[in-house]
Coordinates of C-alpha atoms and ligand atoms in Angstrom, one line a residue:
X178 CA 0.0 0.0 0.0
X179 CA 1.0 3.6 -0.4
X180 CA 2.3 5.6 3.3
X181 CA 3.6 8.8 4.0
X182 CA 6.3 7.7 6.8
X183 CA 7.9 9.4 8.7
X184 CA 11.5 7.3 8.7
X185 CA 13.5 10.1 11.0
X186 CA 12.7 13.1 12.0
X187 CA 12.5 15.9 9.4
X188 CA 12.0 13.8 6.3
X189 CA 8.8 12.7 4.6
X190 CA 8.5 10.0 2.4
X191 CA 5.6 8.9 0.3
X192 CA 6.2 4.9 -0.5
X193 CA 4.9 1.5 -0.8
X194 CA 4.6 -0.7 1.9
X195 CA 3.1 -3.8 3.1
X196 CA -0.3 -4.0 3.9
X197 CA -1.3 -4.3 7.7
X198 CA -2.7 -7.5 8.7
X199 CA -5.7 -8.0 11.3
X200 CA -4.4 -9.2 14.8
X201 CA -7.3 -11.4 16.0
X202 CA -8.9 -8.9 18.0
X203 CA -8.1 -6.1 14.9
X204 CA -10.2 -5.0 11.8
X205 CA -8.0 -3.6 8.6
X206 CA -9.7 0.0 7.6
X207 CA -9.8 1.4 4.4
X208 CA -8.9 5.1 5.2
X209 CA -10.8 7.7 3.6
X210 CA -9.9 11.5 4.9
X211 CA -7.0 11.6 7.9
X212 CA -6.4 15.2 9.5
X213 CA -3.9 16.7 10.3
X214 CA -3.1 17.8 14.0
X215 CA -0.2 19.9 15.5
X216 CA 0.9 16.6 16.9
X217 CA 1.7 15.3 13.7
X218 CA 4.1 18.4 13.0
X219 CA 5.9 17.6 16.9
X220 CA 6.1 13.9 15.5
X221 CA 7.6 15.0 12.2
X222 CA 10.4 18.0 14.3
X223 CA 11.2 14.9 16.5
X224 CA 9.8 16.5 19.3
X225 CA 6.7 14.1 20.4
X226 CA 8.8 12.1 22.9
X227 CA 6.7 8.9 22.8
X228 CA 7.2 8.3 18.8
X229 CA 9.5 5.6 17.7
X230 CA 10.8 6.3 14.0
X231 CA 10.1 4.9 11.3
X232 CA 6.7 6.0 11.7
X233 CA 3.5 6.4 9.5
X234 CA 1.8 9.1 11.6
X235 CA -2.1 9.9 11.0
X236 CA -4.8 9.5 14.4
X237 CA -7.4 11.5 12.9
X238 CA -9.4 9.3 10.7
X239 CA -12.0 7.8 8.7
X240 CA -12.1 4.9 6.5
X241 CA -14.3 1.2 5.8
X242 CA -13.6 -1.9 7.3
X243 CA -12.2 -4.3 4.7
X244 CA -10.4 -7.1 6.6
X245 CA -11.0 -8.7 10.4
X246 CA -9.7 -10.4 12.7
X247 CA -11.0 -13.8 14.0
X248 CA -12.2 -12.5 17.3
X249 CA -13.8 -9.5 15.8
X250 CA -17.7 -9.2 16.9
X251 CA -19.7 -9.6 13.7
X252 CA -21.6 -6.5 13.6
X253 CA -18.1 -5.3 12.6
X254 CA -18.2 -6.7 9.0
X255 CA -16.6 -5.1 5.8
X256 CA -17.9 -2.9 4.4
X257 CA -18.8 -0.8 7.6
X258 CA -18.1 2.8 7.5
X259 CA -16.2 3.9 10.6
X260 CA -14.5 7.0 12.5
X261 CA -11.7 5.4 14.8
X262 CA -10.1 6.6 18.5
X263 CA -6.8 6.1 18.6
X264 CA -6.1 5.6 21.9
X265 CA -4.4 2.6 23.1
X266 CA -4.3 2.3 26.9
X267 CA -3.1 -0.7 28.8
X268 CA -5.6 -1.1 31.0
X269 CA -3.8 -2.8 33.9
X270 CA -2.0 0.6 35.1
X271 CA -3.4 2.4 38.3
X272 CA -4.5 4.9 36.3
X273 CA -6.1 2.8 33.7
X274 CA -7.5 0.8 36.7
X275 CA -8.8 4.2 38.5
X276 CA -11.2 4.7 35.1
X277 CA -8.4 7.5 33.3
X278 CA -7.0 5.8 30.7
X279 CA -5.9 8.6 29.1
X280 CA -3.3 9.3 31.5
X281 CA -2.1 5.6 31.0
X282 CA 1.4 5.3 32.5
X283 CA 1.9 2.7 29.0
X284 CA 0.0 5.3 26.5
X285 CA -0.3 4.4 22.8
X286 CA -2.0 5.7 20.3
X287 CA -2.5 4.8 16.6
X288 CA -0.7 7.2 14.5
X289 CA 1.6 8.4 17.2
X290 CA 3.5 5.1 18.6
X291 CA 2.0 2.7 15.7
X292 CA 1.8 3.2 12.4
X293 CA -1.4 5.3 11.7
X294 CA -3.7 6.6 9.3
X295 CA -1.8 8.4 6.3
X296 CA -2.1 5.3 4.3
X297 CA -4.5 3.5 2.5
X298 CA -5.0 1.0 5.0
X299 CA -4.7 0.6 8.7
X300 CA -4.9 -2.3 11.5
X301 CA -6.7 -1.0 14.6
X302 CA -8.7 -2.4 17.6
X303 CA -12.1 -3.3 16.8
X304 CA -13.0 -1.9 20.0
X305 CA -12.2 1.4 18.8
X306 CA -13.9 1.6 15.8
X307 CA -16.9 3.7 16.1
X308 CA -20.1 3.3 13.3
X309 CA -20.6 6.5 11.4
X310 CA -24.5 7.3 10.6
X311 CA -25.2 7.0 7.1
X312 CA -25.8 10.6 6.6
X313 CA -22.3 11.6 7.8
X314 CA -19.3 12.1 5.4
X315 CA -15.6 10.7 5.7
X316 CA -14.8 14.3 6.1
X317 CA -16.9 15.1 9.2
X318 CA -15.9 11.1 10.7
X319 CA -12.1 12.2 10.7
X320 CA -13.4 15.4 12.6
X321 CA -15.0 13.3 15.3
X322 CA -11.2 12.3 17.1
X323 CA -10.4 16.2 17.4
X324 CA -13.6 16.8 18.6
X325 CA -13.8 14.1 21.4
X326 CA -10.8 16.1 22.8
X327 CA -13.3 18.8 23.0
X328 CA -15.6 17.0 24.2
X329 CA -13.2 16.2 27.0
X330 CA -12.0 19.5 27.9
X331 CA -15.1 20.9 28.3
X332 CA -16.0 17.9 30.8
X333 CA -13.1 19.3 32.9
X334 CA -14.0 22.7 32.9
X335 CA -17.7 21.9 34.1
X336 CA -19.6 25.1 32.2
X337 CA -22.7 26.6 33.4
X338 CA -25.3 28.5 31.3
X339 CA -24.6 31.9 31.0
X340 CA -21.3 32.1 32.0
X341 CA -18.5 34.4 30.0
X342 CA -15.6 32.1 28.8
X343 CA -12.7 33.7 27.0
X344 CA -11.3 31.3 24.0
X345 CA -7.4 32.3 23.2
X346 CA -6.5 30.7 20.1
X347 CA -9.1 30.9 16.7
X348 CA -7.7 27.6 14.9
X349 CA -9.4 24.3 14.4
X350 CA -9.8 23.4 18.3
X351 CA -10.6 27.2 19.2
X352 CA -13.3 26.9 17.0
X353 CA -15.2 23.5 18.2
X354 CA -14.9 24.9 21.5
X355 CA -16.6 27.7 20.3
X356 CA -19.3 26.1 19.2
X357 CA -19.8 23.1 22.4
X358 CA -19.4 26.1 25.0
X359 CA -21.5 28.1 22.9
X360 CA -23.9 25.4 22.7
X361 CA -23.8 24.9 26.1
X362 CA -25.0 28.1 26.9
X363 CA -21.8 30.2 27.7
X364 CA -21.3 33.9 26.5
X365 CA -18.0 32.5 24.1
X366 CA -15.5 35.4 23.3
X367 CA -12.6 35.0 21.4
X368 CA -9.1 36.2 20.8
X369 CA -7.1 35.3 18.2
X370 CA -3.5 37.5 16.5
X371 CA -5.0 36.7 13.0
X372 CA -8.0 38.2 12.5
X373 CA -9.6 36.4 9.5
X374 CA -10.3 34.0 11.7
X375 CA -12.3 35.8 14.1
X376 CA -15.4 35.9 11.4
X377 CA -15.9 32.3 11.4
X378 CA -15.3 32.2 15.0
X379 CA -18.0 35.1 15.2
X380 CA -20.1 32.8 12.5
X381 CA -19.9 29.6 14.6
X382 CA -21.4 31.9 17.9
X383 CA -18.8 34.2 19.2
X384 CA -20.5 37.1 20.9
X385 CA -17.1 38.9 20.7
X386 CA -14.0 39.0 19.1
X387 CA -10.7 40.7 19.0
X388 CA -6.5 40.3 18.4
X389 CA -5.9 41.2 21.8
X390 CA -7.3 40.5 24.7
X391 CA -6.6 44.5 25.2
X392 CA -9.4 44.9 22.4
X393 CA -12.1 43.7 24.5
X394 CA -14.9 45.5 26.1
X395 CA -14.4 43.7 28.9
X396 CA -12.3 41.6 30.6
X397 CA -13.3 39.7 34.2
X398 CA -14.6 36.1 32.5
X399 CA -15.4 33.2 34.2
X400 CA -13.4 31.0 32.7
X401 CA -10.5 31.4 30.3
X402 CA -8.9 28.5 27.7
X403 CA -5.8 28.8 25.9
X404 CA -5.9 26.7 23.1
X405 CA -2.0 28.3 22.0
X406 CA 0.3 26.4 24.0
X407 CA 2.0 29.4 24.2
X408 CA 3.3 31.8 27.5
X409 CA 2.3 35.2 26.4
X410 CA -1.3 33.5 25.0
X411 CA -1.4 31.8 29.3
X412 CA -0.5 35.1 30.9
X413 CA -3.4 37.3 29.2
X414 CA -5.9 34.2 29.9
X415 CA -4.8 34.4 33.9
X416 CA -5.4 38.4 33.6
X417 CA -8.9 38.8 31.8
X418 CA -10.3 36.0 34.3
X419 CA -12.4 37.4 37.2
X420 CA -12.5 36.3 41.0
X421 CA -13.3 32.9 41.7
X422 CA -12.3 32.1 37.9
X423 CA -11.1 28.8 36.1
X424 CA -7.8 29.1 33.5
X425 CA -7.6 25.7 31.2
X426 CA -4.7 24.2 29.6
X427 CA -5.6 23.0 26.5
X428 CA -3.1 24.2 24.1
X429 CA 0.0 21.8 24.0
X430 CA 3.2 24.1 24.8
X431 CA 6.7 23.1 24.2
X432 CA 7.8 20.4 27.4
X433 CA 10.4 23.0 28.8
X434 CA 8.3 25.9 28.5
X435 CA 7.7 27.7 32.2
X436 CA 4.5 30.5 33.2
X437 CA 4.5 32.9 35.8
X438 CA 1.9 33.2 37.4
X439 CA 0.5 35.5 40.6
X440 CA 0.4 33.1 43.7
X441 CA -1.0 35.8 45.6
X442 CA -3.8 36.0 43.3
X443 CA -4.7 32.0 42.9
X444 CA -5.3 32.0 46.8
X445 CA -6.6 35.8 47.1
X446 CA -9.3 35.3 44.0
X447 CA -10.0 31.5 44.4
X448 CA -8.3 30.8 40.7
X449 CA -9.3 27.3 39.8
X450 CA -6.3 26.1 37.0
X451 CA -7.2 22.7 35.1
X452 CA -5.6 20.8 32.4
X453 CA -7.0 18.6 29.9
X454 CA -5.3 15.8 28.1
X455 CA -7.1 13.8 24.6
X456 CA -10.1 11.6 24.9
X457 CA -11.4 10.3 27.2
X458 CA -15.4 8.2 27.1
X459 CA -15.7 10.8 24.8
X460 CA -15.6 10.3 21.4
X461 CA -19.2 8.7 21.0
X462 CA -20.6 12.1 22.0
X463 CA -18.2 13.5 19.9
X464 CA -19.4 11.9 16.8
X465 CA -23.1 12.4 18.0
X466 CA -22.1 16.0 18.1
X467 CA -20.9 16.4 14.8
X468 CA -23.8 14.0 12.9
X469 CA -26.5 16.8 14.7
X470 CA -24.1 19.3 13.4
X471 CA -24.0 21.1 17.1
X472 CA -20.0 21.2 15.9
X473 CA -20.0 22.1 12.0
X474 CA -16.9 20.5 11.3
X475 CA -17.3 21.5 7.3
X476 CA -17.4 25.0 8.7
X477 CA -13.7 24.3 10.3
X478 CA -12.2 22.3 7.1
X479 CA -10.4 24.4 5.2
X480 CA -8.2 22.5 2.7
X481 CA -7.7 18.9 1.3
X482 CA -4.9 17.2 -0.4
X483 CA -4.0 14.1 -1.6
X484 CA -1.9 11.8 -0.4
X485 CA 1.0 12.0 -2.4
X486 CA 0.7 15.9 -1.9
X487 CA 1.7 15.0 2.3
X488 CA 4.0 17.2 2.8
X489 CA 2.5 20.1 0.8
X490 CA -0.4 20.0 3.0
X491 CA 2.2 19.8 6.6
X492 CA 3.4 23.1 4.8
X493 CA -0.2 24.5 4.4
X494 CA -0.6 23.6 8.2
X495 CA 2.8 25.0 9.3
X496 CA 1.7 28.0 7.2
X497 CA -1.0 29.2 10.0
X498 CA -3.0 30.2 7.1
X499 CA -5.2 26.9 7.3
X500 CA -8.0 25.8 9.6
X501 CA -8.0 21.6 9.5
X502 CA -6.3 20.4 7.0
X503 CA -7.3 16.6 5.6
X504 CA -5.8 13.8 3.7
X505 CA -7.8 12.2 1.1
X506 CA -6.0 9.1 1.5
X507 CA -8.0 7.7 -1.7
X508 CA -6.1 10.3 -4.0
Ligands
ZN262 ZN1 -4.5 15.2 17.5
ZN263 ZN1 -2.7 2.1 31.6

């Protein structure tokens, strides 16, 4: 089959290579449309510690089952069209054990320690293969994984109904947050450096928009997500929150990176700080949320190449210029 792999970091090469067989508990997908995520461009610097090399990267993704396994349960059969979560957890670690498999101490994940979905074919658990509805394109199915992050942050930051959360960070997981706090009844406002994508933010149910947080009418939100990963984007989040407010991590920064933050004020104003890390039970509701459209993801894809055009498209993400960018893994 045709791969873009990953054989050490910095290179890309698009090239044939065997076919994946089912293990017995494993169907073989047909991919269809495979997004790209800013983990991919850390796997590709060499800068996603847990990613062995060579490696066909890709956890984003859609595709038909064509081959299975013999323990696979037979309402899995070929033909089926799936979205996939590519989350491998052990299951025997404490934390695996305590029902947070996502903080596995042995975490896998197709895509980013096993070769993934920028192929035409790909050998995952049956168990985590999801069944799109019929009505739902390969497009929006690769959209579900990104969403059921999402899905998971907002869990942690518990929203109420007319509360004002402050969104830093206008690209592809800006904007579904936009829409599920939106949706959940916050007051969403959103700050992002480039402002073309401030319209579709304001399309998908900002109330308010601006570059800078400085640009806002005002400041004093319940809640505040950066969705950057980077300091200066975490320091103006901490500021524009009110007393008693709750700051989420949900942009991935650099491991080394280091915030500075008022001690004083965490205790003084009751500052509630929560991370969030991938999935977690989350990505049926995820793909329920995008088949009833509450998260438009055709609104948030903004480019598709083919296959063979891999690194073209990295460049188009690297760009900033981009929303999500897909593989048509069929081209
Ligand atoms: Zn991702
Ligand atoms: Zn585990």
């Amino acid at each position: 089959m045709r791969a873009a792999q990953i054989p050490t970091p910095g290179e890309i090469t698009i090239s044939d290579v065997p076919d994946p067989k089912p293990l017995p508990h494993e169907v073989v997908v047909e991919v269809a449309r495979t997004g790209i995520c800013g983990t991919d461009i850390h796997i590709l610097a060499g800068e996603f510690a847990p990613t062995p090399y060579p490696i066909i990267p890709g956890h984003e993704f859609s595709g038909t089952v064509v081959a299975r396994g013999s323990e696979v349960p037979a309402d899995l059969a070929d033909g089926t069209r799936v979205a996939v979560d590519p989350s491998l957890y052990c299951g025997h670690c404490a934390y695996c054990r305590a029902g947070r498999g996502n903080l596995c101490e042995n975490w896998n994940a197709v895509g980013d320690t096993v070769d993934g979905a920028f192929a035409q074919y790909v050998s995952v658990p049956a168990d985590n293969c999801y069944v799109m509805p019929d009505g739902m394109s390969f497009a929006q199915g690769a959209f579900v994984e990104p969403v059921s992050c999402a899905v998971h942050g907002v869990r942690r930051l518990g929203v109420e109904a007319g509360e004002r959360i402050l969104i830093l960070g206008a690209g592809s997981m800006g904007l579904v947050l936009t829409q599920l706090l939106n949706a959940a009844g916050a007051q969403v406002t959103v700050v992002d450096m480039v402002a073309d994508k401030l319209t579709t933010a304001e399309k998908l149910g900002a109330v308010e928009t601006a570059t800078s947080t400085s640009g806002l009418s005002r400041l004093g939100f319940d809640a505040a997500v950066d969705v950057t990963g980077a300091v200066p984007a975490v320091h103006d989040a901490f500021d524009a929150l009110g007393r008693g407010g709750r700051l989420q991590i949900f942009g991935v920064a650099p491991a080394e990176s280091r915030i500075e933050l008022s001690p004083f004020r965490i205790y003084n104003d009751e500052i509630t700080i929560v991370g969030t890390m991938a999935v977690l039970n989350s990505f049926a509701p995820a793909l329920d949320l995008v088949a009833r459209r509450v998260v438009d993801a055709d609104a948030i894809l903004s480019h598709t190449f083919g296959l063979g055009e891999f690194a073209e498209a990295i460049d188009m993400v690297k760009s900033g210029g981009s929303l999500k960018v897909q593989i048509d893994t069929r081209q």
